[in-house]
Short mmCIF file of C-alpha atoms in Angstrom, two decimals:
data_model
loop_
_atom_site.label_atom_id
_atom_site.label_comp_id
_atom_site.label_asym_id
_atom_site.label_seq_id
_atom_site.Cartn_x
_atom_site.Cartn_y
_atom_site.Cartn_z
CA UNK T 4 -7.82 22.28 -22.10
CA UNK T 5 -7.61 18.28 -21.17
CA UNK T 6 -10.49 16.59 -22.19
CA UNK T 7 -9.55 13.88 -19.91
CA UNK T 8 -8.83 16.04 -17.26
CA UNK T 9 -12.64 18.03 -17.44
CA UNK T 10 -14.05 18.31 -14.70
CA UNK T 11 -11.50 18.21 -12.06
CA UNK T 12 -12.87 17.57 -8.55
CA UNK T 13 -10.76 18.22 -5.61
CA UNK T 14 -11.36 17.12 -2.43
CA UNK T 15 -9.77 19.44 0.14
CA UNK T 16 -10.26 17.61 3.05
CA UNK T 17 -11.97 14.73 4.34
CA UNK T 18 -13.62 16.52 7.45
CA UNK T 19 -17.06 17.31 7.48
CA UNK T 20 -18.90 19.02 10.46
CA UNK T 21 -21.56 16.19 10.80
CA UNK T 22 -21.70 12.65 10.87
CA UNK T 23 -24.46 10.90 8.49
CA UNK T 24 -25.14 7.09 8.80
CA UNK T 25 -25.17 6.96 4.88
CA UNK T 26 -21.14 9.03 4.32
CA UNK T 27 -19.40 6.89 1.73
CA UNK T 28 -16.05 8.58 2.30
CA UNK T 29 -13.73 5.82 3.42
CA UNK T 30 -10.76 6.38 5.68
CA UNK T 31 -8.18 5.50 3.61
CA UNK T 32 -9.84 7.94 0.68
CA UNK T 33 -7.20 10.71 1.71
CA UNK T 34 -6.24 13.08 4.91
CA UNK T 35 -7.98 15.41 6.81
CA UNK T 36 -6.82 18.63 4.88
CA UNK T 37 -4.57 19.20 2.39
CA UNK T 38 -1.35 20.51 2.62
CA UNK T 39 0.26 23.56 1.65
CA UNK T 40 2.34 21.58 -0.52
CA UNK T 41 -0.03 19.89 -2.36
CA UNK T 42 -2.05 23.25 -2.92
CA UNK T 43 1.34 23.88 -4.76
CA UNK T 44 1.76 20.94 -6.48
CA UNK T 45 -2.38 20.78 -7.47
CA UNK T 46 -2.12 24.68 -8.58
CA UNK T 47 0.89 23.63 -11.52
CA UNK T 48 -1.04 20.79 -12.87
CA UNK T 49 -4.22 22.81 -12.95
CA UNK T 50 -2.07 25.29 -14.77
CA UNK T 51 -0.64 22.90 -17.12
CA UNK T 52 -4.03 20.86 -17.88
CA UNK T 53 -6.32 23.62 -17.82
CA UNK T 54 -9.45 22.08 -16.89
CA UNK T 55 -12.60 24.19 -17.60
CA UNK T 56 -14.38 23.21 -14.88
CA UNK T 57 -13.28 22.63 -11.34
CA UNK T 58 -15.05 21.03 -8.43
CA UNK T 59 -14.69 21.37 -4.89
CA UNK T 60 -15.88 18.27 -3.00
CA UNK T 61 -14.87 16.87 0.38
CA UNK T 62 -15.70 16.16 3.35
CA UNK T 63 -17.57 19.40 3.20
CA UNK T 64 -15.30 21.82 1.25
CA UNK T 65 -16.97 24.86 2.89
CA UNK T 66 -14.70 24.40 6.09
CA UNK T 67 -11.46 24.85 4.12
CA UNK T 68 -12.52 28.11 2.21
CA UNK T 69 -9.07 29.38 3.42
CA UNK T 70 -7.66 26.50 1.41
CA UNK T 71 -10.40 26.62 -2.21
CA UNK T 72 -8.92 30.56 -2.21
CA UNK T 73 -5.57 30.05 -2.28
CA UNK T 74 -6.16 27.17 -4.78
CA UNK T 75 -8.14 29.40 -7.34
CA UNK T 76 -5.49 32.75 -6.47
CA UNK T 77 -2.80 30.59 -8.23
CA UNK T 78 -4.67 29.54 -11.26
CA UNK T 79 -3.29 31.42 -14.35
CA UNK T 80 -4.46 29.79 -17.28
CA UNK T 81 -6.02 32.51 -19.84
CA UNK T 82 -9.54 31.24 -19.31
CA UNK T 83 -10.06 30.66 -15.25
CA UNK T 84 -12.42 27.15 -14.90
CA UNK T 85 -15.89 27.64 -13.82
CA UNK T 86 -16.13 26.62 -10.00
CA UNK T 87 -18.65 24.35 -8.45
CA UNK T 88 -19.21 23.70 -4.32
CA UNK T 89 -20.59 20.19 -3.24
CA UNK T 90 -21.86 21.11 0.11
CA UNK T 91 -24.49 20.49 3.11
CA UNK T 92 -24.97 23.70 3.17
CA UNK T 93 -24.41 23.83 7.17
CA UNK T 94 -22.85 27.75 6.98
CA UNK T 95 -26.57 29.39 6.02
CA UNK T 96 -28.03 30.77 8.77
CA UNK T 97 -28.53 33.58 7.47
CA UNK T 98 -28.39 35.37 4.56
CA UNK T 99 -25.62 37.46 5.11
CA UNK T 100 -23.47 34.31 6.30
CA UNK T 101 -24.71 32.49 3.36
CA UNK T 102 -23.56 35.42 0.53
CA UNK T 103 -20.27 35.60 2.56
CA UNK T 104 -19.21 31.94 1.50
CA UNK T 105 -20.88 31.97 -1.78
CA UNK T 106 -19.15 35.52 -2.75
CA UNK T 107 -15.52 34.70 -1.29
CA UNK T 108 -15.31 31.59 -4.05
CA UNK T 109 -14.00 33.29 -7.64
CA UNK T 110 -15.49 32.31 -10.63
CA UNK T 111 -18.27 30.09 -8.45
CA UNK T 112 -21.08 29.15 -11.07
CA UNK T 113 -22.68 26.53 -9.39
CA UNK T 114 -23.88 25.11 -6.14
CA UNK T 115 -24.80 21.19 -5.85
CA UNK T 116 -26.40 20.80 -2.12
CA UNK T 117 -26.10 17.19 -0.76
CA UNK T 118 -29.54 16.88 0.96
CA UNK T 119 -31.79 13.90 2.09
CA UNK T 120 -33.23 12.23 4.68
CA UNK T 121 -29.74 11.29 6.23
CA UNK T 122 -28.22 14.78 5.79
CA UNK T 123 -31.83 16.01 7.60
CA UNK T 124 -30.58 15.12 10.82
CA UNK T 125 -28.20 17.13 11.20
CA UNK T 126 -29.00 20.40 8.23
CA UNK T 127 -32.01 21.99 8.86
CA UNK T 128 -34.54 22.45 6.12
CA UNK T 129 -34.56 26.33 6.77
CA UNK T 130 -30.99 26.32 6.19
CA UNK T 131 -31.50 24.91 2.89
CA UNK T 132 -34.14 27.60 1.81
CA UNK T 133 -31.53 30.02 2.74
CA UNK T 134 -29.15 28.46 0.89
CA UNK T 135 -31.26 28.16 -2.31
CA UNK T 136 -32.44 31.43 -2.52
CA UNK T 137 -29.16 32.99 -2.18
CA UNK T 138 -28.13 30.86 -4.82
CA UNK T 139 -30.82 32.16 -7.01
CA UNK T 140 -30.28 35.75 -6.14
CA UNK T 141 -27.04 35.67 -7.17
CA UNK T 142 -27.78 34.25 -10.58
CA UNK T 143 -25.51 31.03 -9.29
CA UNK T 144 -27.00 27.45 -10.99
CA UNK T 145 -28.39 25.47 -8.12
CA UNK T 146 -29.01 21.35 -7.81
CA UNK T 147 -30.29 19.21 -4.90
CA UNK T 148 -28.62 15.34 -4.75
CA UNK T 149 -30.16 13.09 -2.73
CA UNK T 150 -28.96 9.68 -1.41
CA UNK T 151 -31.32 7.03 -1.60
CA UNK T 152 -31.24 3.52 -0.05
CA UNK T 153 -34.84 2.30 -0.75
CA UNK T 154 -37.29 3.63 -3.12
CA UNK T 155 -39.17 4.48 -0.20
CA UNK T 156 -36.68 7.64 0.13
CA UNK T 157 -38.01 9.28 -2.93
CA UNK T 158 -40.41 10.18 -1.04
CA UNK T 159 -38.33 12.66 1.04
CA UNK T 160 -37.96 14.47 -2.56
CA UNK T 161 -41.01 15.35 -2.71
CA UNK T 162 -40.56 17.62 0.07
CA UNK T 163 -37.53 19.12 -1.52
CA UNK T 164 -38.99 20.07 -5.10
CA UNK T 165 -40.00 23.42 -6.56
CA UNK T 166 -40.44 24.87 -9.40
CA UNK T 167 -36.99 24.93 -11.63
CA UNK T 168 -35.15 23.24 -8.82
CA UNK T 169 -33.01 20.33 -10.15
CA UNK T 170 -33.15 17.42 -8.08
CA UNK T 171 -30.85 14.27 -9.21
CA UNK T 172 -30.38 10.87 -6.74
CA UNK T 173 -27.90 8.96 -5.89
CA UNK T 174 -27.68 5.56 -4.67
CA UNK T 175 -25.99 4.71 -1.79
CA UNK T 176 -22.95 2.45 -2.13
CA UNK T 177 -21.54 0.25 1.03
CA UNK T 178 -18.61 2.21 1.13
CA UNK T 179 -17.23 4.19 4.31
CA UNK T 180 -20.37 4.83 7.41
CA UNK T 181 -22.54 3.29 4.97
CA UNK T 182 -20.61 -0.10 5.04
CA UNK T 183 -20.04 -0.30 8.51
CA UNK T 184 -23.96 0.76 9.18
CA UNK T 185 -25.20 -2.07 6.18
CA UNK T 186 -26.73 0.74 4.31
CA UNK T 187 -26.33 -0.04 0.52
CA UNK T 188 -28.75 0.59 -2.82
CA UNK T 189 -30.16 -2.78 -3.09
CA UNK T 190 -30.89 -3.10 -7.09
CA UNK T 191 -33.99 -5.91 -7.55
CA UNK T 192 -32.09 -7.38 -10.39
CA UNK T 193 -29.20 -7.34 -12.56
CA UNK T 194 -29.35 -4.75 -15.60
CA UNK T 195 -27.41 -6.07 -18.37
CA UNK T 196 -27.29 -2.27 -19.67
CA UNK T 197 -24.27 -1.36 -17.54
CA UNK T 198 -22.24 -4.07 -19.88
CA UNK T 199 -22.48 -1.59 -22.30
CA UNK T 200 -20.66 0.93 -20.24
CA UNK T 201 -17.77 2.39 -19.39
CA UNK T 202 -16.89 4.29 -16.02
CA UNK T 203 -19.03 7.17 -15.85
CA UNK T 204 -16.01 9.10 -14.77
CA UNK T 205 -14.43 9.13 -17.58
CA UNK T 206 -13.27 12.31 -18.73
CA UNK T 207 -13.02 13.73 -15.44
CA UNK T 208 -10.37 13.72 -12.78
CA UNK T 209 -10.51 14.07 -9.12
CA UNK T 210 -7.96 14.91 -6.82
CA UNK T 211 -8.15 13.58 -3.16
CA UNK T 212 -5.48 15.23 -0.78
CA UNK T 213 -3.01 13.14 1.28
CA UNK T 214 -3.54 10.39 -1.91
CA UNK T 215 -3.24 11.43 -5.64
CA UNK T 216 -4.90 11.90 -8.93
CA UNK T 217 -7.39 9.40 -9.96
CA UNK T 218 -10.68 8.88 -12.47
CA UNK T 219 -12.13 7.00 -9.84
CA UNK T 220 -14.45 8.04 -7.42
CA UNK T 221 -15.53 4.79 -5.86
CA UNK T 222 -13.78 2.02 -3.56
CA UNK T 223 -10.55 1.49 -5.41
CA UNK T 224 -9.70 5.07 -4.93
CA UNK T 225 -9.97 4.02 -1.17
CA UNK T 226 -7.99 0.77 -1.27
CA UNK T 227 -5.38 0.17 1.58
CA UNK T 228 -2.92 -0.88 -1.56
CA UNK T 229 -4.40 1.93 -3.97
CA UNK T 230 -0.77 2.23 -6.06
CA UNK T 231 -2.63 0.87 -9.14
CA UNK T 232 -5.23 3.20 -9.49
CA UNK T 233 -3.44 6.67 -7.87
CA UNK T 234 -1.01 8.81 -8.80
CA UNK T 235 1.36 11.55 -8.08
CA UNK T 236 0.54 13.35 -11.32
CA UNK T 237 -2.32 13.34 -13.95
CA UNK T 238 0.34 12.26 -16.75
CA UNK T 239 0.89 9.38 -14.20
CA UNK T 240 -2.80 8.83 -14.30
CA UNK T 241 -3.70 9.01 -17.36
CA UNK T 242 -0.43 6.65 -18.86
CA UNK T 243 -1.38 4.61 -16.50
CA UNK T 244 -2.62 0.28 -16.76
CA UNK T 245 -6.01 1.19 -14.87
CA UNK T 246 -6.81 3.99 -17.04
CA UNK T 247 -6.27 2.84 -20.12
CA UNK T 248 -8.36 -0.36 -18.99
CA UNK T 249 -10.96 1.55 -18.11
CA UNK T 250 -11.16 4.00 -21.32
CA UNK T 251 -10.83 1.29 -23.91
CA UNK T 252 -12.97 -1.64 -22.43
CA UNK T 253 -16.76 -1.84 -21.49
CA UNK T 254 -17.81 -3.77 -18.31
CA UNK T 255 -18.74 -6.40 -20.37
CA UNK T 256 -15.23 -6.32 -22.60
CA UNK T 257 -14.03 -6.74 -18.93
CA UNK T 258 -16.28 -9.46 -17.68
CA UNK T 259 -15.52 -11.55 -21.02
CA UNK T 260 -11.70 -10.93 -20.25
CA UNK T 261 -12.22 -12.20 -16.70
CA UNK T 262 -14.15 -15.24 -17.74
CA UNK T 263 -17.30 -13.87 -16.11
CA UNK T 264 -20.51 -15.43 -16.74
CA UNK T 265 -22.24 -12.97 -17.50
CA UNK T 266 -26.03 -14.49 -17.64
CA UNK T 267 -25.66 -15.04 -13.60
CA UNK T 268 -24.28 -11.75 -12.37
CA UNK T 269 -25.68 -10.82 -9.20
CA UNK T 270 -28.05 -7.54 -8.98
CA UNK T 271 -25.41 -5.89 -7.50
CA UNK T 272 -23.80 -5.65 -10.40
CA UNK T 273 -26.03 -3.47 -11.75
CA UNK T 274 -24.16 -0.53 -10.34
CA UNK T 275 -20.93 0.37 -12.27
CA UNK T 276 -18.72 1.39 -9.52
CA UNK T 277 -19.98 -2.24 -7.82
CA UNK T 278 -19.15 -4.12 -11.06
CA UNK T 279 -15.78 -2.17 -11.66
CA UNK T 280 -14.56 -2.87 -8.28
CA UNK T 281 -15.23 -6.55 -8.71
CA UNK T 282 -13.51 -6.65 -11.97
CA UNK T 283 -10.58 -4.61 -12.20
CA UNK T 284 -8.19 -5.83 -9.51
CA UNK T 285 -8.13 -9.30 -11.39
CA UNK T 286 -7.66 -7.84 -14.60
CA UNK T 287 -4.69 -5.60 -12.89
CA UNK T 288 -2.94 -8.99 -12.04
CA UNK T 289 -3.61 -10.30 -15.39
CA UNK T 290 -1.93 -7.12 -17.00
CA UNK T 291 1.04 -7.87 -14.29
CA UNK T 292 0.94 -11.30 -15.69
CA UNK T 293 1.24 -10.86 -19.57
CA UNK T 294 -2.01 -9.75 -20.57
CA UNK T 295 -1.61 -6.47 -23.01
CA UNK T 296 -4.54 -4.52 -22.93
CA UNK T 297 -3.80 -2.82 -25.42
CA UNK T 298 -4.82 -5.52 -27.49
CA UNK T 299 -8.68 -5.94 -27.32
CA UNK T 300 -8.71 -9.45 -28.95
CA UNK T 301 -10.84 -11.64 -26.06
#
């Protein structure tokens, strides 16, 4: 097993049945569906990373179920990876519709429901009961993640909790709808924790169909001109400038490369995937122009 390549999310296909203001998937993120001979390709370099956990993501992955099965039919590694479904949970109506989709998935472990005030408008709350106590009935690990874009929208969680029901948040980022709609996470100043960090993704890999392998899962993964931080094949990834940027430096390593000042960052910056984005694509044309990151002397 990879530890860089652990989890592996795959996005199958960048349709989803419904059409939230707050969707951060951007068009250029991948294609609609992926192909039959990307399944192929994506089934040998599951094969020959053997990631332990795999997770399906989209779009909403539950409308290419024809697709996650023949993905998880050609897995032979010894152990099979522990599955995971991000989904709106649109398909439970009932609960016979809802164990047909959970029990069709091999080795599913895990459910993570994307739910909030946004997905409300379209979802159904009763559809989400459904959906949760299927999930517990079948002994499958269950989490709520909501998108917030003001405080104000914690308030929608209260609606959600119960007892042993995880619920996690997630800001929203102007990426994709969200952009075009001005819908961000507004953070009321900067946090100078996040120059102690590195990209949360590390470790993990995610796959997005009609595009590549790549660690990240925020707007440079979506850039028109993405050749930097995509590739064909996790060894591409993984010997690649932008990932070994990203797993040796901190954002403020980076910042101090760039010549950022870092006592006037704006709020915004708060957020890694907002800082990232800001930084890497100059550091990327420093590394074109001479600059060896493999030396860490600022």
């Amino acid at each position: 097993m990879s530890n860089a390549v652990d989890p592996l999310a795959i996005t199958v296909g960048t349709g989803c049945n419904i059409r939230c203001r707050h969707c951060l998937v951007e068009p250029n993120l991948g294609s609609e569906s992926i192909s039959e001979k990307e399944i192929r390709s994506l089934v040998l370099e599951i094969n020959k990373f053997s990631p332990g956990h795999i997770v399906f993501t989209g779009g909403e992955p539950a409308l290419y179920l024809r697709q996650i099965r023949q993905i998880l039919s050609g897995i032979s590694i010894a152990v099979p990876p522990k599955v995971t479904l991000i989904t709106n949970g649109y398909f439970a109506g009932s609960r016979a519709e809802t164990e047909s989709v959970l029990k069709g998935i091999a080795h599913l472990y895990k459910v993570v429901v994307s739910y909030d005030r946004f997905h409300a408008e379209f979802v159904e709350k009763r559809k989400i009961s459904i959906l949760l106590d299927v999930c517990r009935d079948l002994g499958l690990q269950v989490k709520i993640v909501c998108a917030v874009e003001t405080p104000m929208d914690l308030v929608f969680l209260n609606s959600l909790r119960s007892p042993g029901l995880v619920v996690s948040i997630q800001q929203i980022l102007p990426m994709g709808r969200a952009k075009k709609n001005g819908m961000e996470y507004r953070c009321a100043s900067f946090d100078r924790g996040v120059l102690d960090k590195k990209c949360p993704n590390l470790g993990g890999m995610v796959f997005n169909c009609g595009s590549g392998f790549t660690v990240c899962c925020g707007p440079l993964a979506s850039f028109a001109d993405k050749s930097e931080y995509v590739h064909g094949t996790i060894a591409e990834h993984l010997e690649s400038v932008f990932y070994r940027i990203l797993s040796e430096y901190t954002f403020g390593e980076l910042a101090a490369v760039s010549g950022w000042d870092t006592v006037r960052l704006n709020p915004e910056h708060s957020v890694p995937c907002r800082i990232c984005t800001a930084l890497i694509p100059g550091i990327i044309d420093k590394a074109r122009n001479g600059w060896d990151p493999n030396k860490k002397g600022l």
